[in-house]
PDB file of C-alpha atoms in Angstrom:
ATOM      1  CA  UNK A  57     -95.023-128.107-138.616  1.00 26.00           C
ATOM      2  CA  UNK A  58     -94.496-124.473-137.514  1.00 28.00           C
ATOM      3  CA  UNK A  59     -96.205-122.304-134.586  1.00 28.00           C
ATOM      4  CA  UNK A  60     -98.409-119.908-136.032  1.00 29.00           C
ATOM      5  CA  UNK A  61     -99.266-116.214-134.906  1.00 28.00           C
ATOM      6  CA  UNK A  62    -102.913-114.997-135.864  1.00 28.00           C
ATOM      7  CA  UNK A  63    -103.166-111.215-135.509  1.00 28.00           C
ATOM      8  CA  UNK A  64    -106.610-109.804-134.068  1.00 29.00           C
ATOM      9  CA  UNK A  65    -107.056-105.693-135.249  1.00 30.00           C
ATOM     10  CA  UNK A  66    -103.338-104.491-134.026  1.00 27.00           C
ATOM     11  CA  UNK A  67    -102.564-106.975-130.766  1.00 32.00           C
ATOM     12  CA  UNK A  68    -101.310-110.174-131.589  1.00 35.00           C
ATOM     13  CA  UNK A  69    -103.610-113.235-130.550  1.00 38.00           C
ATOM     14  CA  UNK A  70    -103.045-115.018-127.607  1.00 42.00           C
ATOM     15  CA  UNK A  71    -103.042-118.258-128.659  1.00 41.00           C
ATOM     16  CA  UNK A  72    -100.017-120.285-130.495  1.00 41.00           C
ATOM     17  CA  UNK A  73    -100.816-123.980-132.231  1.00 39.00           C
ATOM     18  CA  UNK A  74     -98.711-125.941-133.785  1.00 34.00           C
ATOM     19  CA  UNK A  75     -99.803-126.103-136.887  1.00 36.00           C
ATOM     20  CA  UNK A  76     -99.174-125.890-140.783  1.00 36.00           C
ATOM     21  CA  UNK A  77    -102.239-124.207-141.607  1.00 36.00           C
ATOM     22  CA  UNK A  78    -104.856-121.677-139.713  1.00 42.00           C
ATOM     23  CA  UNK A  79    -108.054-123.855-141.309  1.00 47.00           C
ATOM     24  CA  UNK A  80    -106.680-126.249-138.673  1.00 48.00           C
ATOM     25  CA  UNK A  81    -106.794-124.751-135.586  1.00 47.00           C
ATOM     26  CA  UNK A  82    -110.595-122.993-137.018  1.00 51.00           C
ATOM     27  CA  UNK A  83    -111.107-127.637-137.770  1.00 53.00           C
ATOM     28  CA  UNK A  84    -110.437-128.026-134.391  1.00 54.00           C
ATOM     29  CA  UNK A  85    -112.795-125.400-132.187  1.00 58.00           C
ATOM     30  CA  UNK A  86    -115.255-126.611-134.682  1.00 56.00           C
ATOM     31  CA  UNK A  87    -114.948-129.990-134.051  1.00 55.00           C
ATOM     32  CA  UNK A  88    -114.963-129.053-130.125  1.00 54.00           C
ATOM     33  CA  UNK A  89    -118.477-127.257-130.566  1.00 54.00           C
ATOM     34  CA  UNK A  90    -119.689-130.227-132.933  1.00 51.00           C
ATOM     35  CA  UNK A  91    -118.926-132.961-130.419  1.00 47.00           C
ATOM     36  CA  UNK A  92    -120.226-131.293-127.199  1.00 45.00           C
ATOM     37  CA  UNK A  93    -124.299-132.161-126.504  1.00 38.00           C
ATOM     38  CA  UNK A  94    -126.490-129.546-126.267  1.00 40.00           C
ATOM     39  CA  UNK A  95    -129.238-130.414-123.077  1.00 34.00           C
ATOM     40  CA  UNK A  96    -131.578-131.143-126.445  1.00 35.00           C
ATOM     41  CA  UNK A  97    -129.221-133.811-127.497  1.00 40.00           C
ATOM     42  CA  UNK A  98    -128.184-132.485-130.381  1.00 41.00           C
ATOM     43  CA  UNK A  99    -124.823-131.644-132.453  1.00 42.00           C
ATOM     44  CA  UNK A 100    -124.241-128.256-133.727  1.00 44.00           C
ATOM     45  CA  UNK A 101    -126.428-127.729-137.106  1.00 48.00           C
ATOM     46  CA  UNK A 102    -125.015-126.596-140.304  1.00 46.00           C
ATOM     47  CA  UNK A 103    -127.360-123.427-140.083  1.00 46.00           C
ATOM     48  CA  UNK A 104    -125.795-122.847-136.487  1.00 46.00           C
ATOM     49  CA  UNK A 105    -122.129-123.448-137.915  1.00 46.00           C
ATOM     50  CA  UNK A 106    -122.779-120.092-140.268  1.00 44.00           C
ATOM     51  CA  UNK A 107    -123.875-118.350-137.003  1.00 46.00           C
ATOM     52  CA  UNK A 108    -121.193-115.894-135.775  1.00 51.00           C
ATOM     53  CA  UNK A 109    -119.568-118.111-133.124  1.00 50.00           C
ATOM     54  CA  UNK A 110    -119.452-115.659-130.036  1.00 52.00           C
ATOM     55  CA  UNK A 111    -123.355-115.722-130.684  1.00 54.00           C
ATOM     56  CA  UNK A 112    -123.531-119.670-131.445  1.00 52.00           C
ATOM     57  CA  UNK A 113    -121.617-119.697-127.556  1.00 54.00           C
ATOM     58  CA  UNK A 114    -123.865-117.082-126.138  1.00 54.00           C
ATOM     59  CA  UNK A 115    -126.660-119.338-127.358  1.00 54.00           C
ATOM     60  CA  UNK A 116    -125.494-122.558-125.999  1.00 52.00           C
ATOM     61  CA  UNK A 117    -124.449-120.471-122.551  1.00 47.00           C
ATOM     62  CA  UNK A 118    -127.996-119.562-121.942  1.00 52.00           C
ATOM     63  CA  UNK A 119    -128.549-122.876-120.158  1.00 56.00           C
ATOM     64  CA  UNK A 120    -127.312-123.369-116.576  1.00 59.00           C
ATOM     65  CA  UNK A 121    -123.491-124.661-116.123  1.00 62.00           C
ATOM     66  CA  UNK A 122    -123.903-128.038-115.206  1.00 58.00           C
ATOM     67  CA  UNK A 123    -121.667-128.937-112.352  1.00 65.00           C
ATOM     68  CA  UNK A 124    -119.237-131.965-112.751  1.00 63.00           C
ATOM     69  CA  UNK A 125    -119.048-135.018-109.959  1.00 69.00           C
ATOM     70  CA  UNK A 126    -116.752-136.995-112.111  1.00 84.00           C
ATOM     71  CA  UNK A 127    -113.448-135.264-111.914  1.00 92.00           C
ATOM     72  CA  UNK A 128    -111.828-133.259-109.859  1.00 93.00           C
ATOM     73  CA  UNK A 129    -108.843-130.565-110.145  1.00 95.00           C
ATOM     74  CA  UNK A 130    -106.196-133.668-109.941  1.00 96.00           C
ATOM     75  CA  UNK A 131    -107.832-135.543-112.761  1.00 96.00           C
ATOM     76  CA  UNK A 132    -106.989-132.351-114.604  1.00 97.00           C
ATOM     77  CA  UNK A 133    -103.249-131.669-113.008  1.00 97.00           C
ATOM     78  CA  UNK A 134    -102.273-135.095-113.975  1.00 97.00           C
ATOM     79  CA  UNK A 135    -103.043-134.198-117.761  1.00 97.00           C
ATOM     80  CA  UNK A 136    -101.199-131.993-118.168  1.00 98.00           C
ATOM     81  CA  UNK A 137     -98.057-133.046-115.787  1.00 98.00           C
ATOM     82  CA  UNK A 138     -98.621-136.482-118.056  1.00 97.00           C
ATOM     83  CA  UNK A 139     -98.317-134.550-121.269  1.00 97.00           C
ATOM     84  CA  UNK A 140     -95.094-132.350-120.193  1.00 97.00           C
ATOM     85  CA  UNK A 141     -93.319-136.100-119.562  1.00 97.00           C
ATOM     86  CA  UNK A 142     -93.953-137.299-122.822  1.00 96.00           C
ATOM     87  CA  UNK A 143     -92.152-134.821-124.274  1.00 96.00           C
ATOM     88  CA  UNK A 144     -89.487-134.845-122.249  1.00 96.00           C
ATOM     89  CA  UNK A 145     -90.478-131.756-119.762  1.00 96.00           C
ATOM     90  CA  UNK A 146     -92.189-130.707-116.536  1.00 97.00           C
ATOM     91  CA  UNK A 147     -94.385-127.765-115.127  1.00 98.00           C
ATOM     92  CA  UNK A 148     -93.711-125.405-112.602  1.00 97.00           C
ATOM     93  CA  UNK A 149     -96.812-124.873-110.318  1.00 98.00           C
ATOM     94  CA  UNK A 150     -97.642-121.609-111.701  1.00 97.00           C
ATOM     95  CA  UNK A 151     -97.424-123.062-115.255  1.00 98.00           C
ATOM     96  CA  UNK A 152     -99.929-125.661-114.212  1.00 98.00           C
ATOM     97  CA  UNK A 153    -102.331-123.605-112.431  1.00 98.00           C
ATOM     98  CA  UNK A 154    -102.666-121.584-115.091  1.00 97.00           C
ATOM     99  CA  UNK A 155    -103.278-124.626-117.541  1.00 97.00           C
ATOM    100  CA  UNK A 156    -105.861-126.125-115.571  1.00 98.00           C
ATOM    101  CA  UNK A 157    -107.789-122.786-115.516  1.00 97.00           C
ATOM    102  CA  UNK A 158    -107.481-122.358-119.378  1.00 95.00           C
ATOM    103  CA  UNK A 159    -109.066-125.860-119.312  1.00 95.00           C
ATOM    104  CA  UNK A 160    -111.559-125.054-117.016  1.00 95.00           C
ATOM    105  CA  UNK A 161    -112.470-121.896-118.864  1.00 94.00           C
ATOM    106  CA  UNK A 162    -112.617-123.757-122.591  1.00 91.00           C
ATOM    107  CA  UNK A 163    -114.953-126.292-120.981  1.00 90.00           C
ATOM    108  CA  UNK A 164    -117.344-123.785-119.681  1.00 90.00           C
ATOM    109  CA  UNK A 165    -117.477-121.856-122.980  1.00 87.00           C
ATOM    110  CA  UNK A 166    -118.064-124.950-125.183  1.00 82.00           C
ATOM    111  CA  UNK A 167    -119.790-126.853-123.768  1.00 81.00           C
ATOM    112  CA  UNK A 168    -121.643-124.979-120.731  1.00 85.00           C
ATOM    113  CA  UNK A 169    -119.965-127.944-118.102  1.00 88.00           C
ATOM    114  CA  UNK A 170    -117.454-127.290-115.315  1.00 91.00           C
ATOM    115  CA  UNK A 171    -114.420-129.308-115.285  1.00 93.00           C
ATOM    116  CA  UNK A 172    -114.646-129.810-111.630  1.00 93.00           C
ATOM    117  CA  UNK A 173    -116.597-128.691-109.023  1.00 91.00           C
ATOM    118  CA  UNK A 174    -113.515-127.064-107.072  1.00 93.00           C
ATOM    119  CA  UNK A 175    -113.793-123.137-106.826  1.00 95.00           C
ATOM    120  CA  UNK A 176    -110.977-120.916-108.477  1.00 97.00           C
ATOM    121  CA  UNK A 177    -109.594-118.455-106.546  1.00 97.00           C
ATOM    122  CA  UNK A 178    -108.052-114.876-107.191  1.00 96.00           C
ATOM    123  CA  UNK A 179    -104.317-114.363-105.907  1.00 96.00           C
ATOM    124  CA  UNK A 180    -101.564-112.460-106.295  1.00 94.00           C
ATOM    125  CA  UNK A 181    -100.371-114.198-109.610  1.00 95.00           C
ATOM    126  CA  UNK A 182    -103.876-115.068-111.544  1.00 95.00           C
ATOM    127  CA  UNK A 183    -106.486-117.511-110.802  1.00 97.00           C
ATOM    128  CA  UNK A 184    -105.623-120.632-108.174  1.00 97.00           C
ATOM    129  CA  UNK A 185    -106.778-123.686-107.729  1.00 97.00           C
ATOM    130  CA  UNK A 186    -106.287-123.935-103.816  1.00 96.00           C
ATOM    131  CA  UNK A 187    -105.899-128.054-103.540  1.00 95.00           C
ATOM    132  CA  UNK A 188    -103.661-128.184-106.487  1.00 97.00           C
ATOM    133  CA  UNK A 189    -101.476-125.237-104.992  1.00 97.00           C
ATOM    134  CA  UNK A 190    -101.300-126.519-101.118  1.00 96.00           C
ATOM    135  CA  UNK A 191    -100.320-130.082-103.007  1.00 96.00           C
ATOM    136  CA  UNK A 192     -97.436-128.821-104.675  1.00 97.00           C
ATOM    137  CA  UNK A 193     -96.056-125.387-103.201  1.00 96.00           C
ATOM    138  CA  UNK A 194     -93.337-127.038-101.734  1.00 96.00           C
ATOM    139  CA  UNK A 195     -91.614-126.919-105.229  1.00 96.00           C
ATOM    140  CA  UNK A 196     -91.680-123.393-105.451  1.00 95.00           C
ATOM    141  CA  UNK A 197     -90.971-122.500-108.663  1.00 93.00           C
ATOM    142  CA  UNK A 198     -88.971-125.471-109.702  1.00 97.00           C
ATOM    143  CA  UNK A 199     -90.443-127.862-112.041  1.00 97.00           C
ATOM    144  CA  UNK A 200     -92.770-130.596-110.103  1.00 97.00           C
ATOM    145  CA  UNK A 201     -91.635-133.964-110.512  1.00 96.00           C
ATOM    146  CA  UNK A 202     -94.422-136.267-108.824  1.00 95.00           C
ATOM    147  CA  UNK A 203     -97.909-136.643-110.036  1.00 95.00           C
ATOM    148  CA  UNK A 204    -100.874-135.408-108.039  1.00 94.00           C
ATOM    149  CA  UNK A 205    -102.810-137.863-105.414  1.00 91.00           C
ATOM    150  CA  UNK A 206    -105.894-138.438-103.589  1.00 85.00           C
ATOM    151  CA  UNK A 207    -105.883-140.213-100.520  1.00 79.00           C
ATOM    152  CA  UNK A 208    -108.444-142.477 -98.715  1.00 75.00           C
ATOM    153  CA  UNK A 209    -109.284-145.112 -96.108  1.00 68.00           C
ATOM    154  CA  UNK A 210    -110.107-148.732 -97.038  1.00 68.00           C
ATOM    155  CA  UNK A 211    -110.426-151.518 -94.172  1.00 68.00           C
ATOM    156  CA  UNK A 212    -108.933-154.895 -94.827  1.00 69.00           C
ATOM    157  CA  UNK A 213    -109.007-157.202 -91.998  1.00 70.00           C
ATOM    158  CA  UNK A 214    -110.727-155.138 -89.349  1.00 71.00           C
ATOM    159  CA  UNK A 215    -107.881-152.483 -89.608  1.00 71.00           C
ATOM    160  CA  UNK A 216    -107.789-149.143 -91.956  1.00 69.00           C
ATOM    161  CA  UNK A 217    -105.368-148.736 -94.558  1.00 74.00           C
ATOM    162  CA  UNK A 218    -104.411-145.706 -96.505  1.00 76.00           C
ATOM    163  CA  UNK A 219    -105.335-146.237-100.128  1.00 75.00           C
ATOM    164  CA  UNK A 220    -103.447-143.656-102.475  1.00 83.00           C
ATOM    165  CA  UNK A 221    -104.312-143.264-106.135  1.00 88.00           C
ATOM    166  CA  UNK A 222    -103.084-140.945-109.112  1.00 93.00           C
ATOM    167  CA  UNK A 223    -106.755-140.090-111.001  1.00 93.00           C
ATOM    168  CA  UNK A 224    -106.572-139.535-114.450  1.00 95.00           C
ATOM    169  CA  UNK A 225    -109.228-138.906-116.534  1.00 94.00           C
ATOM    170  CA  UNK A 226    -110.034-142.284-119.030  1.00 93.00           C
ATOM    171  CA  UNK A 227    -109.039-142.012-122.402  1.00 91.00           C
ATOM    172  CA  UNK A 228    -112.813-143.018-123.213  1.00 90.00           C
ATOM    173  CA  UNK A 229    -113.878-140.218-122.416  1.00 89.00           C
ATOM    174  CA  UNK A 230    -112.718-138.280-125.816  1.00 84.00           C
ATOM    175  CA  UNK A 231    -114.695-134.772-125.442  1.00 83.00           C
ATOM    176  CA  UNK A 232    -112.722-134.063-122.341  1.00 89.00           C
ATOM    177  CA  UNK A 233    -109.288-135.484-123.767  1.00 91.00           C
ATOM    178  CA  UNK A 234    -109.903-133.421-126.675  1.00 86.00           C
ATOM    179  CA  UNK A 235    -111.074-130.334-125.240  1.00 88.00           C
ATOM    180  CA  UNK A 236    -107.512-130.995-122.590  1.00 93.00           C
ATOM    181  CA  UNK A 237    -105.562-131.892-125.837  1.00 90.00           C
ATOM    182  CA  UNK A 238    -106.284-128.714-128.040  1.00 86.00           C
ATOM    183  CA  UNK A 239    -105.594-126.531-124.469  1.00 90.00           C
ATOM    184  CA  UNK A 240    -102.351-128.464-123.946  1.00 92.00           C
ATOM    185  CA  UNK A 241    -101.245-127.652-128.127  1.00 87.00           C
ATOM    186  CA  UNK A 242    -102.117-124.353-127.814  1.00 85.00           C
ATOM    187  CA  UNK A 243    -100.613-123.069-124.688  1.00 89.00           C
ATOM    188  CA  UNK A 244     -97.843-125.777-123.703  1.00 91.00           C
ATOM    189  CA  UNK A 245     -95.017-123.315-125.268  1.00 90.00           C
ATOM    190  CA  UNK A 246     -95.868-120.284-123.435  1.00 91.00           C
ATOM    191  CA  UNK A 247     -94.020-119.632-120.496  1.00 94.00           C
ATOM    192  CA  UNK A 248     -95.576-119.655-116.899  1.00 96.00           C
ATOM    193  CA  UNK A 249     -95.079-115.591-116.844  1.00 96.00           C
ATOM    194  CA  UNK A 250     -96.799-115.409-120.112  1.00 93.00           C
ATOM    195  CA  UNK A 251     -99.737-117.006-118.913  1.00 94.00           C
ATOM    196  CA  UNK A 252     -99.759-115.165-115.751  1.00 95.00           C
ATOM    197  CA  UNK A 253     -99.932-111.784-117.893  1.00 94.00           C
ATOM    198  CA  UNK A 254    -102.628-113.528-120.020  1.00 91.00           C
ATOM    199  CA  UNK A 255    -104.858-113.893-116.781  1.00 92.00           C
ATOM    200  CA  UNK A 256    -103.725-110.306-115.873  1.00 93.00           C
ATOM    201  CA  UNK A 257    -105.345-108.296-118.539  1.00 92.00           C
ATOM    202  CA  UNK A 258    -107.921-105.739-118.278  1.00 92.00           C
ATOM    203  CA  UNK A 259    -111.448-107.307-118.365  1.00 92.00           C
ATOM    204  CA  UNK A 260    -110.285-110.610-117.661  1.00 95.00           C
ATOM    205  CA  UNK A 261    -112.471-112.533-114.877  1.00 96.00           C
ATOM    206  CA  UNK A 262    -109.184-112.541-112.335  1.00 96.00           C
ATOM    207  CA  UNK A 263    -108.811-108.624-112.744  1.00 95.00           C
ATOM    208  CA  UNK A 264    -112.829-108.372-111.891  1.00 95.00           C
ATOM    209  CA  UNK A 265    -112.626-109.823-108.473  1.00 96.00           C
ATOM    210  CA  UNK A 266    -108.948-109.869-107.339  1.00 95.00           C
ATOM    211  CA  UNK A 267    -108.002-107.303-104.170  1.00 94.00           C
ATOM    212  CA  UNK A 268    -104.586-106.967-103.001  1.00 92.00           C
ATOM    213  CA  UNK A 269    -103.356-108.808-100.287  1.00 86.00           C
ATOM    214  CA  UNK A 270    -106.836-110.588 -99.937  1.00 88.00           C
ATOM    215  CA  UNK A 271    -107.056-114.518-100.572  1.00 83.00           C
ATOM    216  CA  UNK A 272    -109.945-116.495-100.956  1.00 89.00           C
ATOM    217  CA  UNK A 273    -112.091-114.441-103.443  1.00 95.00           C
ATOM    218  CA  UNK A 274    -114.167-116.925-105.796  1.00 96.00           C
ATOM    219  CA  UNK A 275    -113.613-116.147-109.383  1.00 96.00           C
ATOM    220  CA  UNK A 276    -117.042-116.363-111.323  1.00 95.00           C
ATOM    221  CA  UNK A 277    -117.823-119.128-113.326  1.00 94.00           C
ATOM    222  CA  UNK A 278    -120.643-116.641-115.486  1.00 93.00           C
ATOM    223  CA  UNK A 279    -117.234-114.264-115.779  1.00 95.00           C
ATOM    224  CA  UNK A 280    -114.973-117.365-117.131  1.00 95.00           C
ATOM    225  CA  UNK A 281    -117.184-118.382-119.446  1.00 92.00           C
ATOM    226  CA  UNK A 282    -117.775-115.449-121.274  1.00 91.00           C
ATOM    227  CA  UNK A 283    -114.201-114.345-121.235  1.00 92.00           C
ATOM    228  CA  UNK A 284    -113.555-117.622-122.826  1.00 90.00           C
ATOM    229  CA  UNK A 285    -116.775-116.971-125.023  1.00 86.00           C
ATOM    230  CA  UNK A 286    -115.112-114.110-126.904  1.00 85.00           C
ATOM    231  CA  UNK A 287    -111.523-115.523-126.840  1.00 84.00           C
ATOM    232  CA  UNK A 288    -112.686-118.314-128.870  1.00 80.00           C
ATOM    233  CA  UNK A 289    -114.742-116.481-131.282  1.00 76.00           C
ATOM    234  CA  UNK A 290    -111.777-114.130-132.018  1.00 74.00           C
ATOM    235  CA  UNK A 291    -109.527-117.476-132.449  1.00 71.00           C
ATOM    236  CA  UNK A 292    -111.909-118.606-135.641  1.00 69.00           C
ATOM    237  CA  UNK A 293    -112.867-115.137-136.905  1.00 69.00           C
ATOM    238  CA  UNK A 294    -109.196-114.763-136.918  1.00 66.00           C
ATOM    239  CA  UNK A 295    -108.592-117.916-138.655  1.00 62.00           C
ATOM    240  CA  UNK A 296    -111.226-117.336-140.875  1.00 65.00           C
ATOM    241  CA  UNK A 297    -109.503-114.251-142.257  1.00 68.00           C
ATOM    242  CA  UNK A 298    -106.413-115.614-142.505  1.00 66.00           C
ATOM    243  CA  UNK A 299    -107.461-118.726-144.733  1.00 63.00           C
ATOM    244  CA  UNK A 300    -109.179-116.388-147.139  1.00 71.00           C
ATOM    245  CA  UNK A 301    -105.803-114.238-147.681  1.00 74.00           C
ATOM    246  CA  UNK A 302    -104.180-117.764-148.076  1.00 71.00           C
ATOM    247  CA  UNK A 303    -106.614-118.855-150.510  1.00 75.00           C
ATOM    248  CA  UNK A 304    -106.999-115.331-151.892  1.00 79.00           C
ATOM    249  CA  UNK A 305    -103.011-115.132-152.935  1.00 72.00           C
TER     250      UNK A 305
END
């Protein structure tokens, strides 16, 4: 298995997947738009796979974002702290923030549904996800070793007790894993600069809203989702093109 590099016009595409072959990474956004349910209740059509997929996403977008009551930004941190451990590594906090926003923003594109219902937030260094950040600053930029926790009361025997739990999110639930999974492939050996430079760009939905100096400022969920919109759509066009000079040679 190598990491590929997909060129898009002169500027070298963000995105990195492990892979031995670009049909595979154009398989697996595919598979992402055929498994997510449209409000009609219905799978992507093989007249809508011909569609030019920035359209196909435009189409799909056109409905509200549904909000999401079943996880939150934890369920999400955990992930991806989860994944780093298996293979032996860890994530610094700007590493993971910037994870869980590329997450957020592949969920809104594909399948029109927020993550979580926390609002990201424009700093100094990209978008933040306040509860994740105020959890773990205390690392500073070394890697976090502990897993992220909710907290809450439950009485036993007349008397409260503090109940801590670790959420993850189920392994049942396999369009979210997947969606998590293909983010986590793709992005996992980019450095946490890198990413902050990817959030940095001109036109991206941090550079929008961000003002120096000023926290607080809501990123826009209509602004992530097309950003991620057209990301994606360059990923397959540019896999497209490269699988027809493979099997054109």
């Amino acid at each position: 298995m190598k990491i590929a590099m997909w060129k898009i016009g002169s500027q070298a595409a963000d995105l990195r997947v492990v892979t031995g072959s670009a049909a595979k990474l154009q398989f697996a956004v595919w598979r992402l738009l055929l498994f997510v349910k449209s409000k009609a209740n219905h799978y992507v059509s093989k007249q809508e796979e011909a569609v030019n997929p920035v359209r196909l996403l435009r189409r799909r977008g056109k409905r509200c974002i549904v909000s999401n009551m079943t996880y939150t930004p934890q369920h999400i941190a955990n992930y991806f702290l989860d994944s780093a451990a298996q293979e032996g590594g860890r994530l610094s906090l700007l590493k993971l923030l910037k994870l869980i926003y590329i997450a957020y923003g592949w969920s809104l594109a594909l399948r029109n549904e927020k993550l979580f219902n926390e609002k990201i937030e424009a700093w100094q260094h990209g978008p933040v996800i306040p509860s994740i950040y105020h959890e773990f600053k205390h690392y500073g930029s070394s890697p976090i070793a502990s897993r992220s926790v909710t907290v809450d009361f439950k009485e036993k025997d007349g008397k409260l007790n503090l109940d801590f739990q670790t959420p993850r999110v189920p392994d049942m639930d396999e369009d979210t894993i997947y969606i998590l999974d293909t983010v986590w492939k793709s992005y996992k050996d980019f450095t946490a600069w890198a990413l902050r430079e990817l959030t940095h760009q001109d036109g991206t939905p941090w550079r929008k809203v961000y003002r120096d100096g000023v926290r607080g400022i809501a990123m826009q969920d209509e602004d992530i989702r097309e950003h991620y919109v057209e990301r994606i759509g360059r990923y397959l066009e540019a896999a497209r093109a490269t699988e027809q000079e493979r099997k054109a040679s």
